[in-house]
N, CA, C and O atoms as a DFTB+ gen file, in Angstrom:
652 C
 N C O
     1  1      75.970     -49.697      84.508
     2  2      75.316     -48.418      84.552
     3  2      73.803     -48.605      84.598
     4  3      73.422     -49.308      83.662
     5  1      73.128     -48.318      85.154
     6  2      71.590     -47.934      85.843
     7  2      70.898     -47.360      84.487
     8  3      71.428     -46.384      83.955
     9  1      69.870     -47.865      83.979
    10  2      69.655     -47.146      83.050
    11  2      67.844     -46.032      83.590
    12  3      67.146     -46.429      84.523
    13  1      67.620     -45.247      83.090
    14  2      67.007     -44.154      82.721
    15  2      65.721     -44.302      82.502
    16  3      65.462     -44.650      81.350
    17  1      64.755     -44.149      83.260
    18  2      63.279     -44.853      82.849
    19  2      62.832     -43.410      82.086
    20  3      63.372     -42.406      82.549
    21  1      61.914     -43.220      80.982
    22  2      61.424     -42.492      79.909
    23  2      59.884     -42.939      80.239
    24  3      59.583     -44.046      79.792
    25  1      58.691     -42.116      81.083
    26  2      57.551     -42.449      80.810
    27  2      56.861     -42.100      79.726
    28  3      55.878     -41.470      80.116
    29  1      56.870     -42.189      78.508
    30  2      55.616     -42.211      77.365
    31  2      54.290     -42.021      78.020
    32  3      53.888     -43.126      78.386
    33  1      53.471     -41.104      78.308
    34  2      52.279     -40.890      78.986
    35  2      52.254     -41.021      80.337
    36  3      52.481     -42.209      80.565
    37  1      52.097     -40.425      81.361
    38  2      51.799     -40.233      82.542
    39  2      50.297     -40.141      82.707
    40  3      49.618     -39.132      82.516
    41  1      49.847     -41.404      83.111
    42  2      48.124     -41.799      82.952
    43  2      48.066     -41.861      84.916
    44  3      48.839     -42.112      85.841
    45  1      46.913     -41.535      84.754
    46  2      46.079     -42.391      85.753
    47  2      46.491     -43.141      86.922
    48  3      46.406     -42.762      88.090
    49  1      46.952     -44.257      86.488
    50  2      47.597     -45.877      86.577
    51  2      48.881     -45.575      86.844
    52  3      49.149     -46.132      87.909
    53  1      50.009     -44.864      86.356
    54  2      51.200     -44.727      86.943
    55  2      50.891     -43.749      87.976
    56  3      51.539     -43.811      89.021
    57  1      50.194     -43.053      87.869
    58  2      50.454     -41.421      89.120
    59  2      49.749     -42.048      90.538
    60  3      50.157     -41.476      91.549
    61  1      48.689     -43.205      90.791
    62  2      48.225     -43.650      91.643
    63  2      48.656     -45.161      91.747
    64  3      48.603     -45.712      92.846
    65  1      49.048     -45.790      90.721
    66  2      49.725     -47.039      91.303
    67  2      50.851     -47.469      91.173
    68  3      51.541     -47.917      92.089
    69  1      51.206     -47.368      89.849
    70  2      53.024     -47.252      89.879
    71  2      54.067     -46.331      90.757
    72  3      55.041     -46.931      91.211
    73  1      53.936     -44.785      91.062
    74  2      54.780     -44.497      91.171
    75  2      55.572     -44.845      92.499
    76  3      56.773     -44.613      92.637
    77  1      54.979     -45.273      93.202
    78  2      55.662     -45.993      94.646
    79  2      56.658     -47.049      94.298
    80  3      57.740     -47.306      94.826
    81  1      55.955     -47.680      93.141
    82  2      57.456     -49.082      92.499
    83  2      58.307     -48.273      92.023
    84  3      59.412     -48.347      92.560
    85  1      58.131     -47.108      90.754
    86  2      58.971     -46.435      90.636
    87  2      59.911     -45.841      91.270
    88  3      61.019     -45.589      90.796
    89  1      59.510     -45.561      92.452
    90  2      60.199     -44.176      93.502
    91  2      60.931     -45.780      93.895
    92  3      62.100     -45.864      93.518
    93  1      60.506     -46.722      94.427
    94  2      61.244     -47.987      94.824
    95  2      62.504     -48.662      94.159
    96  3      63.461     -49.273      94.635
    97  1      62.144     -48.322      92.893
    98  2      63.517     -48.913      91.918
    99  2      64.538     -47.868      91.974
   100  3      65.667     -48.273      92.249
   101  1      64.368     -46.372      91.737
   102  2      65.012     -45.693      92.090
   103  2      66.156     -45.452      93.389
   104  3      67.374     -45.291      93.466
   105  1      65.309     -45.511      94.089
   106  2      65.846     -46.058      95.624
   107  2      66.661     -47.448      95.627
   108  3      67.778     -47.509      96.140
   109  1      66.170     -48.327      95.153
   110  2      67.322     -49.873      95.388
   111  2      67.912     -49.699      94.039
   112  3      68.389     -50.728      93.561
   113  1      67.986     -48.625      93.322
   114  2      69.237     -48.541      92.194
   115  2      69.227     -49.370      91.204
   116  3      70.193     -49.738      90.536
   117  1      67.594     -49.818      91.053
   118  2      67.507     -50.076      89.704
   119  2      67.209     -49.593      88.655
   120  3      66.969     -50.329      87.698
   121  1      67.135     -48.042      88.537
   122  2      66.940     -47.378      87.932
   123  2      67.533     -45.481      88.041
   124  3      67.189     -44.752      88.971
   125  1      68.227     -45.129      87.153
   126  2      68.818     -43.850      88.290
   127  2      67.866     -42.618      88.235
   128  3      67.932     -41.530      88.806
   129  1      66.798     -43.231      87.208
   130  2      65.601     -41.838      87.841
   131  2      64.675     -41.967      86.582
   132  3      64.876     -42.692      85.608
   133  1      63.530     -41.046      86.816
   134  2      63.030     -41.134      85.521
   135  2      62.691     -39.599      85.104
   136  3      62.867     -38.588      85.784
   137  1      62.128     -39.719      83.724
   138  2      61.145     -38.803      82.876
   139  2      59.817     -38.989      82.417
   140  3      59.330     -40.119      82.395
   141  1      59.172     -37.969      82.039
   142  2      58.072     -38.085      81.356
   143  2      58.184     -37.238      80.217
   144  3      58.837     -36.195      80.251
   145  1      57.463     -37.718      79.021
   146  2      57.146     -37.349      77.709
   147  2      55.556     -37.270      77.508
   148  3      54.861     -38.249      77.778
   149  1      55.094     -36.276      77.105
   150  2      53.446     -36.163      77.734
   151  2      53.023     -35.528      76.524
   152  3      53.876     -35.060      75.770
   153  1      51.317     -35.431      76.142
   154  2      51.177     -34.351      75.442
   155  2      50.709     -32.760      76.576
   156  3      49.963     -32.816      77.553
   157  1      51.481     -31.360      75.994
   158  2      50.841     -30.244      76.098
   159  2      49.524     -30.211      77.222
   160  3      49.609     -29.939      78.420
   161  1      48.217     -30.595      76.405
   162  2      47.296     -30.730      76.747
   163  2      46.863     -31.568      77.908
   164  3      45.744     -31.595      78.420
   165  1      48.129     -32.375      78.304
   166  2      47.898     -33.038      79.767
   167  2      48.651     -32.073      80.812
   168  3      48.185     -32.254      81.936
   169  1      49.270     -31.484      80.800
   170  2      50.547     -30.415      81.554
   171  2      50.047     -29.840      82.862
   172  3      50.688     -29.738      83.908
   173  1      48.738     -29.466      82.616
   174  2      48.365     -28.976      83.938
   175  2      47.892     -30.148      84.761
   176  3      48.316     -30.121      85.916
   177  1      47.054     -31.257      84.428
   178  2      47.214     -32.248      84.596
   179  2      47.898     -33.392      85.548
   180  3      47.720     -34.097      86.542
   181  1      48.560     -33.143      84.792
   182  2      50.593     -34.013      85.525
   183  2      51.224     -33.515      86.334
   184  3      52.067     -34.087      87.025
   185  1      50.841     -32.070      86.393
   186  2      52.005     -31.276      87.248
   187  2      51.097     -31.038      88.457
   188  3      51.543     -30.729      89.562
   189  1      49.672     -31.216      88.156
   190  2      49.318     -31.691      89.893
   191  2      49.235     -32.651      90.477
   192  3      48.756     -32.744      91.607
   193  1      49.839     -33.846      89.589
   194  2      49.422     -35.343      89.979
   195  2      50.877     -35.248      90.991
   196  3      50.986     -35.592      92.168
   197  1      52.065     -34.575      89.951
   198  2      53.730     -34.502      90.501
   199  2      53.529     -34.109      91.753
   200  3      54.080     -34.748      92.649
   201  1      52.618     -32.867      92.102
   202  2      52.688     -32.154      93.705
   203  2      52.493     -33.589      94.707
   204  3      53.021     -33.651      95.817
   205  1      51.696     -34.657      94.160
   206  2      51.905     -35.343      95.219
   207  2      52.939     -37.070      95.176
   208  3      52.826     -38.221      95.598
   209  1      53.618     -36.478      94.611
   210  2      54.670     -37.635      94.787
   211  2      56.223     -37.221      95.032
   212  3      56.830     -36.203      94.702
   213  1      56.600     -38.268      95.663
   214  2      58.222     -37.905      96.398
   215  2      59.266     -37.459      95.399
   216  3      60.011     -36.484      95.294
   217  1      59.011     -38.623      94.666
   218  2      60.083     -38.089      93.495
   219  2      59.898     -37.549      92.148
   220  3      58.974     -37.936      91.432
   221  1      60.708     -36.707      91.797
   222  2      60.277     -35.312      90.942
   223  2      60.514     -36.035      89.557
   224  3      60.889     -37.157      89.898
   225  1      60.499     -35.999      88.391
   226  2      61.200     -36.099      87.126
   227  2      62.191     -35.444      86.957
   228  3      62.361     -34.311      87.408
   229  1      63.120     -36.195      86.156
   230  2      64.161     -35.733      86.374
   231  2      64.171     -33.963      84.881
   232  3      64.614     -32.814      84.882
   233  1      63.441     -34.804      83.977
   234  2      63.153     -33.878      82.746
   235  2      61.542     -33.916      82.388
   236  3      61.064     -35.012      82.678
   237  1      60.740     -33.139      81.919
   238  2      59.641     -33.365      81.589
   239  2      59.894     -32.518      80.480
   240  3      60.603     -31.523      80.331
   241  1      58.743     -33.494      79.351
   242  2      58.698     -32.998      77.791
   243  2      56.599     -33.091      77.119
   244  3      55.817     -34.030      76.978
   245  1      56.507     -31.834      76.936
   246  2      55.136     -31.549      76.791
   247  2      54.900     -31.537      75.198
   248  3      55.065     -30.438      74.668
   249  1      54.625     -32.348      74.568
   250  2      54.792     -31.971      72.934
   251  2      52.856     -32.538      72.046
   252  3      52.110     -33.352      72.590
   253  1      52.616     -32.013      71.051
   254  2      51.552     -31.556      70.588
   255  2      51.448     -32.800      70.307
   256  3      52.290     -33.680      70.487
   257  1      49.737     -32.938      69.576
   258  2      49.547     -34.199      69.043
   259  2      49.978     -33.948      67.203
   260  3      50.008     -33.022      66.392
   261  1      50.222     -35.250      67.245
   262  2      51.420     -35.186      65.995
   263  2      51.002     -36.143      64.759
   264  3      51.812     -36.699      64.018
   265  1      49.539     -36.240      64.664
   266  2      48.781     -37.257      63.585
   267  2      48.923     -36.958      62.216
   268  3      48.213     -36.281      61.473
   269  1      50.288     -37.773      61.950
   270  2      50.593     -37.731      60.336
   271  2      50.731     -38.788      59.512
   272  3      51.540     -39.677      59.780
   273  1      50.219     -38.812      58.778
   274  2      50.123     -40.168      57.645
   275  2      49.348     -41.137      59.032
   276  3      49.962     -41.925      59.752
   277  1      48.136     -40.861      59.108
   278  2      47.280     -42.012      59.817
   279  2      48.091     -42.595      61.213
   280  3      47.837     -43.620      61.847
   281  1      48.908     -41.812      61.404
   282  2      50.070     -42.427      62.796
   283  2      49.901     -41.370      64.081
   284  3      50.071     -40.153      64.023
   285  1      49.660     -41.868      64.828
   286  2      49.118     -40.674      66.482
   287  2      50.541     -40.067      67.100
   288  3      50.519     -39.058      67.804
   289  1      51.754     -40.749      66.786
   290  2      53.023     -40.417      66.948
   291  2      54.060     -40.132      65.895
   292  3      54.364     -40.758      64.879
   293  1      54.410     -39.279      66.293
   294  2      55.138     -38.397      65.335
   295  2      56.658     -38.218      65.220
   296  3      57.188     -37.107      65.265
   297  1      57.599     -39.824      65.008
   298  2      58.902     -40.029      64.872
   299  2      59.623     -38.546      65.214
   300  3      60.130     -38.322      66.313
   301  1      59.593     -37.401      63.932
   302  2      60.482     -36.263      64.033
   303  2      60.479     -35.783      64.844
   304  3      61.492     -35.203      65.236
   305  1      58.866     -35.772      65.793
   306  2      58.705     -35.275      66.862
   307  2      59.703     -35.875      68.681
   308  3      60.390     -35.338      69.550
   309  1      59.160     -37.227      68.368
   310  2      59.826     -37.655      69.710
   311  2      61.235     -38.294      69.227
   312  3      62.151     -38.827      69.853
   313  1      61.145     -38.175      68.633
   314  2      63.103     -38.886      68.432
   315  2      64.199     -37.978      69.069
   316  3      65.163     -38.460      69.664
   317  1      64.034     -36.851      68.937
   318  2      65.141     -35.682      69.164
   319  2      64.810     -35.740      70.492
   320  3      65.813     -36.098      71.109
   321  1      63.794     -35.542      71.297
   322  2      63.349     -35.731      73.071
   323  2      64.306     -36.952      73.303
   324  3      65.343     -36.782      73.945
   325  1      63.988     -38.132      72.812
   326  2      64.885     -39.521      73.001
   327  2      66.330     -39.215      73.310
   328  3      67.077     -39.358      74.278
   329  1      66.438     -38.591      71.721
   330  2      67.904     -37.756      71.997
   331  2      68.654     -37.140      72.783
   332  3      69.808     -37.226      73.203
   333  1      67.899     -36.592      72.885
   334  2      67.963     -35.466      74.250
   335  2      68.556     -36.075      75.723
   336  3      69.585     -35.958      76.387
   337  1      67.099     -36.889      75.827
   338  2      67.548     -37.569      77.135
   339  2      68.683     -38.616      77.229
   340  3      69.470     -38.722      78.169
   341  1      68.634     -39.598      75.779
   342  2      69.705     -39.982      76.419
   343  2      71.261     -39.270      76.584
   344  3      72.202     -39.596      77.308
   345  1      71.130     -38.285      75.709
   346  2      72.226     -37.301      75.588
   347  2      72.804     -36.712      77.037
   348  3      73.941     -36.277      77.227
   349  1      71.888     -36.796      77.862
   350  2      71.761     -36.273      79.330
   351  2      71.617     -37.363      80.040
   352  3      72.577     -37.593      80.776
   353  1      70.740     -38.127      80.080
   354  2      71.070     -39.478      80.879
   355  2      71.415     -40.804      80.629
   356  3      70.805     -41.574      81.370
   357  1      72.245     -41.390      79.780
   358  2      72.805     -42.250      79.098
   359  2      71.678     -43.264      78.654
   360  3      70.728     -42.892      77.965
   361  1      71.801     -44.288      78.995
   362  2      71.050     -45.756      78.293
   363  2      69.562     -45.114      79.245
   364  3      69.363     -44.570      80.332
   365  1      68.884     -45.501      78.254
   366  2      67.095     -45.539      78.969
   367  2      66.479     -46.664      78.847
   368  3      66.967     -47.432      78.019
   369  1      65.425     -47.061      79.490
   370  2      64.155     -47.948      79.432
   371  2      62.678     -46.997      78.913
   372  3      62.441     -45.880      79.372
   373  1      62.164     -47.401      78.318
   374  2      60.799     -46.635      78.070
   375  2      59.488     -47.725      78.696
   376  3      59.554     -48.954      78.715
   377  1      58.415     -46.938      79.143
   378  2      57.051     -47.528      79.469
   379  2      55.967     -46.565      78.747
   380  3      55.607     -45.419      79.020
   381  1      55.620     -47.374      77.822
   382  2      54.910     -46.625      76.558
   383  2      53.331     -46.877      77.487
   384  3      52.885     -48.005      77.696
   385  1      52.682     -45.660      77.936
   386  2      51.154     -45.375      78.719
   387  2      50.478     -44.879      77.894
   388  3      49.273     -45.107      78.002
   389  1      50.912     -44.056      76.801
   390  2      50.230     -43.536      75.963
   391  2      48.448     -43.822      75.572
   392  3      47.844     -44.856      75.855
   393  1      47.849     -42.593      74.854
   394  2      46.842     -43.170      74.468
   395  2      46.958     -44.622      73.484
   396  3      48.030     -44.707      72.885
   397  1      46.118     -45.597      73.291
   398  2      46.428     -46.463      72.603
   399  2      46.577     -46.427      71.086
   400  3      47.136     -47.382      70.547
   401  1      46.142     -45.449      70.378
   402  2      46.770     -45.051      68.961
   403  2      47.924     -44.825      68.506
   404  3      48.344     -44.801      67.349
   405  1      48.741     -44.549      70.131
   406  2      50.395     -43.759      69.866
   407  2      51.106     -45.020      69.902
   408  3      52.113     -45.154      69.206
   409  1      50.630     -46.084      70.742
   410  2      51.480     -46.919      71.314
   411  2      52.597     -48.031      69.865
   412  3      53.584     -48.768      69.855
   413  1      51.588     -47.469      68.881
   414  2      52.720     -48.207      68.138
   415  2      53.714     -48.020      67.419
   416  3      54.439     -48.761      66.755
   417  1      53.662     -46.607      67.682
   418  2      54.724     -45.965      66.433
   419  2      55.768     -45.727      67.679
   420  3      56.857     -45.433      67.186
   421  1      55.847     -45.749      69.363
   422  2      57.015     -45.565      70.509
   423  2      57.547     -47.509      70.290
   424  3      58.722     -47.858      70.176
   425  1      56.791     -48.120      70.286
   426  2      56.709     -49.624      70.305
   427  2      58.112     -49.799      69.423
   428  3      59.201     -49.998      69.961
   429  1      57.913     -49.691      67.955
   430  2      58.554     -49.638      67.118
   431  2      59.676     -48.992      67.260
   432  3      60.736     -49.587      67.068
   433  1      59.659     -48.024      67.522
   434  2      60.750     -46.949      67.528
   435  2      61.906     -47.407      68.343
   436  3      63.106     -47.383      68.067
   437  1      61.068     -47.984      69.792
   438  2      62.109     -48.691      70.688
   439  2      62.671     -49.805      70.325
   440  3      63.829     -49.958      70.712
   441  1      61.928     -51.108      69.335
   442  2      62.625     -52.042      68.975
   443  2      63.682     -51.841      68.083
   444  3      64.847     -52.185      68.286
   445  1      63.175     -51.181      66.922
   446  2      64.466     -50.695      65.977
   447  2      65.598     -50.042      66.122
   448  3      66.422     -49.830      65.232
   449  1      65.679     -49.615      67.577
   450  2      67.099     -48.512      68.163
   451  2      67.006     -49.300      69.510
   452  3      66.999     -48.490      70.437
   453  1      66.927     -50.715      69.988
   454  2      67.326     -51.631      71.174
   455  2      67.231     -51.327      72.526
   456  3      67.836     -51.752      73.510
   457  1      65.877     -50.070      72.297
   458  2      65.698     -49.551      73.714
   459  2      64.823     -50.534      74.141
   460  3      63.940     -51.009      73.427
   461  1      65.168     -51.025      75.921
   462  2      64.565     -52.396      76.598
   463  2      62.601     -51.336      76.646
   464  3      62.519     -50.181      77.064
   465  1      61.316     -52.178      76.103
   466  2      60.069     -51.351      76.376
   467  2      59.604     -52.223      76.994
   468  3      59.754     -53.444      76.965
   469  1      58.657     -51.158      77.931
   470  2      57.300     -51.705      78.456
   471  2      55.778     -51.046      77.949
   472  3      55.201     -49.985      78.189
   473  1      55.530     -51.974      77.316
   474  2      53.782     -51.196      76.817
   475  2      52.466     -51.929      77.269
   476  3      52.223     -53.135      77.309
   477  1      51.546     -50.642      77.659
   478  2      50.706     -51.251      78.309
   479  2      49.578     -52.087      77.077
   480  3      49.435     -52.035      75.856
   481  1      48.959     -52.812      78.181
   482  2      48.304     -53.366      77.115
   483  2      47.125     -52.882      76.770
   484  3      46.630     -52.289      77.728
   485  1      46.121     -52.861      75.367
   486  2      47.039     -53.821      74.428
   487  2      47.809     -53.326      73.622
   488  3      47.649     -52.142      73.327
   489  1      48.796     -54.033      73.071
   490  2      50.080     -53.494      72.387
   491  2      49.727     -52.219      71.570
   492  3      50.088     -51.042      71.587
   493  1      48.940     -52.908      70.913
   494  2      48.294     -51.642      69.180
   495  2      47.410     -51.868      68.658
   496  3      47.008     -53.008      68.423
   497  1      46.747     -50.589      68.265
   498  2      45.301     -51.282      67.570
   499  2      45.195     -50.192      66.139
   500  3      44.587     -49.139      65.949
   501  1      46.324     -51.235      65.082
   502  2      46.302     -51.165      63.899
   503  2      45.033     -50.520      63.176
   504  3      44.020     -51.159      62.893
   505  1      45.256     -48.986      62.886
   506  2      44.284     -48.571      62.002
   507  2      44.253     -48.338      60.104
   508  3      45.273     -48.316      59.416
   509  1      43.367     -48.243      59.772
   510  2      43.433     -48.105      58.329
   511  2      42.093     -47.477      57.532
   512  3      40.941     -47.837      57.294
   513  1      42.807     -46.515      57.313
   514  2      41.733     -45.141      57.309
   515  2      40.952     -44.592      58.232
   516  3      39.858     -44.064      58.030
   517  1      41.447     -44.701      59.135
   518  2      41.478     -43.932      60.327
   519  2      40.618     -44.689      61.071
   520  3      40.246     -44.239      62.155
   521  1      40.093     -46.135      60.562
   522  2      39.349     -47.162      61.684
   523  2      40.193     -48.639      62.044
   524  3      41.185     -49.170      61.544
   525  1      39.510     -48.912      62.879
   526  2      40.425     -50.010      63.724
   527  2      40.135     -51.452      62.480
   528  3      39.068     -51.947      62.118
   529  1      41.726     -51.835      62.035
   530  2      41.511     -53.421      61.263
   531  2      42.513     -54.622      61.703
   532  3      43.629     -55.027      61.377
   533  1      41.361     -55.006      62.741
   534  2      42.251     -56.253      63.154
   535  2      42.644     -57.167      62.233
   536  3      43.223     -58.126      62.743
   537  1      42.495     -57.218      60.664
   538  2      43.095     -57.872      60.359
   539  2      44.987     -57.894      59.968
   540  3      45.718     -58.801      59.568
   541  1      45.300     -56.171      60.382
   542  2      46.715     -55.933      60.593
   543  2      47.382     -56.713      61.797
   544  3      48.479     -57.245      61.971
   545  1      46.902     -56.643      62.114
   546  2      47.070     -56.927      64.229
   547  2      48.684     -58.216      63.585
   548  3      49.905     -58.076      63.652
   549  1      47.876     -59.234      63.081
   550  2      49.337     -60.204      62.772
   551  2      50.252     -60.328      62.039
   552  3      51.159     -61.145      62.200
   553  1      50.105     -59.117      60.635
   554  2      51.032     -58.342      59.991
   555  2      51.816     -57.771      60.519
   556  3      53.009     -58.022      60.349
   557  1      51.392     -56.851      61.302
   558  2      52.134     -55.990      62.229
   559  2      53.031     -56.726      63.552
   560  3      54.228     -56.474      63.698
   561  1      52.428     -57.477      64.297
   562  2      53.048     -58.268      64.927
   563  2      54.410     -58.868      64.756
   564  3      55.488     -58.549      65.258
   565  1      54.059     -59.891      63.854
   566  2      54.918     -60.464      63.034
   567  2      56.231     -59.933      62.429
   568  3      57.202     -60.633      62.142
   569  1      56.104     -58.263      62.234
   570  2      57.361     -57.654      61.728
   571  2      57.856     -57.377      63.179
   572  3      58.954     -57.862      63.451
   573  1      57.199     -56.654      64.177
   574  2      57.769     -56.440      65.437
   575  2      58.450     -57.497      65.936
   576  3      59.620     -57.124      66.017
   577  1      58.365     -58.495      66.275
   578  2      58.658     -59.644      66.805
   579  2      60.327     -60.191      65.549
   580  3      61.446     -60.442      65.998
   581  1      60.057     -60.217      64.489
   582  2      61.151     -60.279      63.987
   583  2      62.503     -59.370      63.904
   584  3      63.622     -59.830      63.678
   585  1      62.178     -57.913      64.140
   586  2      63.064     -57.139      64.954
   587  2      63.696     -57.495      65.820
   588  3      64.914     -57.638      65.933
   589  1      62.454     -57.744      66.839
   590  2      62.655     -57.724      67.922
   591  2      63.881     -58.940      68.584
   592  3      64.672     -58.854      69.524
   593  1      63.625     -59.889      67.739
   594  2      64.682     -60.614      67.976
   595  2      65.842     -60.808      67.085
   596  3      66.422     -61.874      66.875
   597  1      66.133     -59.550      66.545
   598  2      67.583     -59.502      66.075
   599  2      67.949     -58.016      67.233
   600  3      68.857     -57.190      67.153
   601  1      67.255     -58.096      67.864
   602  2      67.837     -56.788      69.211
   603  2      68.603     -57.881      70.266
   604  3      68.821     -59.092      70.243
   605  1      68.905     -56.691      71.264
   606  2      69.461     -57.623      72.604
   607  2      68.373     -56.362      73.722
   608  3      68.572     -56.246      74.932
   609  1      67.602     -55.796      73.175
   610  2      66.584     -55.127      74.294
   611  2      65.739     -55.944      74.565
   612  3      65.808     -57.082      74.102
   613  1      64.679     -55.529      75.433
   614  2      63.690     -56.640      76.089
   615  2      62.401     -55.602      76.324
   616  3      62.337     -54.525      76.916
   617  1      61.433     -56.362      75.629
   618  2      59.829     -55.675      75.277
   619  2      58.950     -56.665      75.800
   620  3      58.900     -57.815      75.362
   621  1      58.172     -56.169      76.853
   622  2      57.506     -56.686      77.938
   623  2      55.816     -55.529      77.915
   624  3      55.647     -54.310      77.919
   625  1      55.033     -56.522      77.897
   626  2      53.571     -56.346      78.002
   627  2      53.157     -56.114      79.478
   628  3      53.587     -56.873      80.347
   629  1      52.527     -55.324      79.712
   630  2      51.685     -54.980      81.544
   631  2      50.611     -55.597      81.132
   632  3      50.308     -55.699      79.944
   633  1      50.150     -55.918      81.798
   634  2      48.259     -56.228      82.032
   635  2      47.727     -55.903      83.503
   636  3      48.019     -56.405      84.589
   637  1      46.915     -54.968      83.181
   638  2      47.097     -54.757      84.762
   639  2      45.865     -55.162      85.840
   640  3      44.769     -55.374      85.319
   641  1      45.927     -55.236      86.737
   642  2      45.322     -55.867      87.958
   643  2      44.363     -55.296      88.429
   644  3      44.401     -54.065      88.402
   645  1      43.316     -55.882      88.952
   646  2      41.986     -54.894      89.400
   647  2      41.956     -54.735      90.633
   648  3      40.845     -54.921      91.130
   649  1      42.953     -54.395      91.480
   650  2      43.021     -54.224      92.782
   651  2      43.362     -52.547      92.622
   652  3      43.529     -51.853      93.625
């Protein structure tokens, strides 16, 4: 079974350079379609970036910013969307685009429930009291990565190209 691509942020970078690979995997059936999960405040946004691409989403989900307990993502919030979709389109892949504050609480979320991620880089930038402390960076790591390999999903880093 084909699994379900879930975009986490619709930036920039996917609407002008990804979505042609996208619309491509779709097409050679490596993927049977995708979504986006966005905030609200991007909506008008996205939905003119959509006028110019072939293929539509299959679901789109517009939800608020959700900054609780020092975290830019908001579990109660996107879990039930997760739900949702896969409830409607079976197994998914996620590509976490997000702003980079969110990216670690989708990161997580996907390792601990064996959804295969892609996050752009860089992974996370561990805050603490609401400023950036790299000295989490290998705390944090370190628990991800040990998850990560009691999963059978697969979490893959972009870096992307200056062309």
């Amino acid at each position: 079974m084909k699994k379900h691509l879930v975009i986490v942020g619709f930036d920039d970078i996917i609407a002008d350079k990804y979505m042609e690979t996208i619309e491509q995997a779709i097409s050679n059936g490596h993927i049977s379609g995708y979504s986006i999960i966005d905030l609200i405040s991007n909506q008008d946004w996205i939905e003119h970036k959509l006028q110019k691409v072939n293929t539509q989403p299959e679901l789109k989900y517009f939800i608020t910013v959700a900054k609780k307990e020092n975290k830019w993502a908001d579990k109660d919030v996107f879990k039930p969307i997760f739900d949702e979709i896969v409830s409607k389109k079976g197994e998914i892949k996620v590509y976490i685009a997000t702003e980079l504050k969110a990216h670690e609480e989708y990161l997580q979320y996907c390792v601990e429930n064996d959804i295969d991620s892609l996050t752009e880089k860089p992974i996370f930038s561990p805050l603490k009291n609401g400023k950036f402390d790299p000295s989490l960076i290998d705390e944090k790591m370190k628990c991800l990565m040990s998850l990560a390999q009691k999963s059978n999903a697969k979490h893959s880093v972009t870096s992307l190209a200056r062309s």
